[in-house]
Amino acid sequence: KDKPAMLTYTFSIEIFRFIASLSLLLTSRIGKIISHNYVFTPNGPIVEKDTIIVKMFGFNHACGNIDFNPAKEFAAIACFMIQVPFAYFVALSYFRIKLAYLNKEVSKGLYIYSVAIKPFCLIATNLIHMWFVNSPEVDYGFV
């Protein structure tokens, strides 16, 4: 009996990490543009120096640029361009480590660590959208 035909395709999984990182950078930059044009004074109703992020850290970092609508809404929609490629990278990196272990390129300890940590990494990666949908300005009752 003939073996069924198989398709193979070789690529670097780093492309997924690159896409996710680029998407994170673009989301942050676009969020900043939206916030400075529609949210923060003089164009919007919120004074940037009065936000919880500035009060906590003394300066406005990237999260402060996507904490308010419409930038927050854009980031919540765009986050899947970050989340999905990172999830693919994390899942496929398991196979990369396994192959390296089978070829005796990495230690058994690294392989065991990789097997143990991958579920946590995959869950954490799939919760990235929580960065974009929860506001630091709201009291959730557990902080």
Tab-separated table of C-alpha atoms in Angstrom:
chain	number	residue	atom	x	y	z
A	1	LYS	CA	0.000	0.000	0.000
A	2	ASP	CA	1.333	3.430	-0.952
A	3	LYS	CA	1.993	5.986	1.725
A	4	PRO	CA	-0.355	8.977	1.613
A	5	ALA	CA	1.147	12.135	0.186
A	6	MET	CA	2.377	14.627	2.756
A	7	LEU	CA	3.018	18.303	2.400
A	8	THR	CA	5.934	19.832	4.243
A	9	TYR	CA	6.894	23.441	4.618
A	10	THR	CA	9.960	24.717	6.422
A	11	PHE	CA	10.010	28.163	7.997
A	12	SER	CA	11.460	29.946	10.988
A	13	ILE	CA	9.013	30.273	13.865
A	14	GLU	CA	10.716	33.569	14.709
A	15	ILE	CA	8.524	35.157	12.030
A	16	PHE	CA	5.580	34.786	14.427
A	17	ARG	CA	7.465	36.533	17.223
A	18	PHE	CA	8.527	39.288	14.808
A	19	ILE	CA	4.936	39.829	13.623
A	20	ALA	CA	3.657	39.922	17.203
A	21	SER	CA	6.374	42.323	18.352
A	22	LEU	CA	5.834	44.591	15.362
A	23	SER	CA	2.080	44.529	15.996
A	24	LEU	CA	2.641	45.470	19.645
A	25	LEU	CA	4.844	48.371	18.594
A	26	LEU	CA	2.342	49.563	15.978
A	27	THR	CA	-0.588	49.243	18.388
A	28	SER	CA	1.288	51.308	20.950
A	29	ARG	CA	2.235	54.002	18.420
A	30	ILE	CA	-1.244	54.193	16.883
A	31	GLY	CA	-2.730	54.315	20.393
A	32	LYS	CA	-0.464	57.259	21.183
A	33	ILE	CA	-1.546	59.080	18.031
A	34	ILE	CA	-5.228	58.465	18.791
A	35	SER	CA	-4.858	59.485	22.452
A	36	HIS	CA	-3.012	62.688	21.683
A	37	ASN	CA	-5.509	63.634	18.962
A	38	TYR	CA	-8.777	62.704	20.720
A	39	VAL	CA	-8.250	61.929	24.416
A	40	PHE	CA	-5.657	64.154	26.056
A	41	THR	CA	-5.883	67.936	26.315
A	42	PRO	CA	-5.955	70.237	24.378
A	43	ASN	CA	-7.831	68.013	21.897
A	44	GLY	CA	-9.667	65.842	24.420
A	45	PRO	CA	-11.197	65.939	27.892
A	46	ILE	CA	-8.448	64.159	29.903
A	47	VAL	CA	-5.372	65.851	31.335
A	48	GLU	CA	-2.470	63.456	30.752
A	49	LYS	CA	-0.721	64.412	34.009
A	50	ASP	CA	-3.846	63.471	36.006
A	51	THR	CA	-4.018	59.836	34.861
A	52	ILE	CA	-3.382	57.004	37.316
A	53	ILE	CA	-0.374	55.835	35.261
A	54	VAL	CA	1.379	59.207	35.619
A	55	LYS	CA	0.507	59.317	39.330
A	56	MET	CA	1.909	55.803	39.882
A	57	PHE	CA	5.086	56.030	37.794
A	58	GLY	CA	5.717	59.753	37.447
A	59	PHE	CA	5.495	59.614	33.658
A	60	ASN	CA	3.125	58.330	30.996
A	61	HIS	CA	4.356	55.054	29.520
A	62	ALA	CA	2.918	53.063	26.618
A	63	CYS	CA	-0.047	51.718	28.604
A	64	GLY	CA	-1.255	55.238	29.333
A	65	ASN	CA	-1.666	55.823	25.620
A	66	ILE	CA	-4.238	53.042	25.275
A	67	ASP	CA	-6.131	53.389	28.551
A	68	PHE	CA	-8.969	55.529	27.203
A	69	ASN	CA	-11.416	55.236	24.304
A	70	PRO	CA	-11.127	55.447	21.327
A	71	ALA	CA	-7.480	54.286	21.627
A	72	LYS	CA	-8.517	51.516	24.020
A	73	GLU	CA	-11.133	50.258	21.574
A	74	PHE	CA	-8.588	50.208	18.751
A	75	ALA	CA	-6.076	48.331	20.937
A	76	ALA	CA	-8.702	45.789	22.020
A	77	ILE	CA	-9.440	45.021	18.368
A	78	ALA	CA	-5.795	45.058	17.251
A	79	CYS	CA	-4.552	42.910	20.141
A	80	PHE	CA	-5.311	39.734	18.215
A	81	MET	CA	-2.529	40.691	15.802
A	82	ILE	CA	-0.275	40.423	18.866
A	83	GLN	CA	-1.939	37.540	20.668
A	84	VAL	CA	-2.313	35.014	17.838
A	85	PRO	CA	1.264	35.172	16.470
A	86	PHE	CA	2.694	35.009	20.009
A	87	ALA	CA	0.523	31.964	20.748
A	88	TYR	CA	1.753	30.262	17.571
A	89	PHE	CA	5.339	31.066	18.518
A	90	VAL	CA	4.962	29.682	22.046
A	91	ALA	CA	3.273	26.501	20.826
A	92	LEU	CA	5.780	25.886	18.035
A	93	SER	CA	8.763	26.665	20.247
A	94	TYR	CA	7.944	23.497	22.185
A	95	PHE	CA	8.601	21.462	19.044
A	96	ARG	CA	11.808	23.391	18.362
A	97	ILE	CA	13.117	22.560	21.849
A	98	LYS	CA	11.981	18.942	21.527
A	99	LEU	CA	13.831	18.563	18.228
A	100	ALA	CA	16.938	20.169	19.714
A	101	TYR	CA	16.721	17.768	22.673
A	102	LEU	CA	16.322	14.723	20.423
A	103	ASN	CA	19.379	15.892	18.458
A	104	LYS	CA	21.268	16.329	21.758
A	105	GLU	CA	21.676	20.065	21.188
A	106	VAL	CA	20.107	21.056	24.534
A	107	SER	CA	20.138	19.481	27.967
A	108	LYS	CA	17.402	17.290	29.392
A	109	GLY	CA	16.873	19.932	32.084
A	110	LEU	CA	16.073	22.593	29.484
A	111	TYR	CA	13.695	20.230	27.730
A	112	ILE	CA	11.884	19.375	30.997
A	113	TYR	CA	11.710	23.071	31.898
A	114	SER	CA	10.277	23.819	28.456
A	115	VAL	CA	7.622	21.127	28.801
A	116	ALA	CA	6.686	22.412	32.268
A	117	ILE	CA	6.547	26.120	31.407
A	118	LYS	CA	4.809	25.980	28.002
A	119	PRO	CA	1.234	25.619	29.346
A	120	PHE	CA	1.699	28.688	31.559
A	121	CYS	CA	3.253	30.650	28.683
A	122	LEU	CA	0.424	29.701	26.347
A	123	ILE	CA	-2.249	30.706	28.879
A	124	ALA	CA	-0.462	33.976	29.663
A	125	THR	CA	-0.079	34.725	25.960
A	126	ASN	CA	-3.779	34.186	25.425
A	127	LEU	CA	-4.610	36.620	28.225
A	128	ILE	CA	-2.734	39.517	26.621
A	129	HIS	CA	-6.041	41.085	25.621
A	130	MET	CA	-6.685	41.833	29.305
A	131	TRP	CA	-4.038	44.572	29.025
A	132	PHE	CA	-6.279	46.369	26.582
A	133	VAL	CA	-9.734	45.890	28.059
A	134	ASN	CA	-9.132	46.648	31.753
A	135	SER	CA	-8.583	50.221	32.818
A	136	PRO	CA	-6.284	51.239	35.679
A	137	GLU	CA	-8.766	54.001	36.488
A	138	VAL	CA	-11.384	51.492	37.723
A	139	ASP	CA	-11.331	49.825	41.141
A	140	TYR	CA	-11.829	46.094	40.603
A	141	GLY	CA	-11.793	45.341	44.317
A	142	PHE	CA	-8.772	43.041	44.446
A	143	VAL	CA	-5.856	45.465	44.311
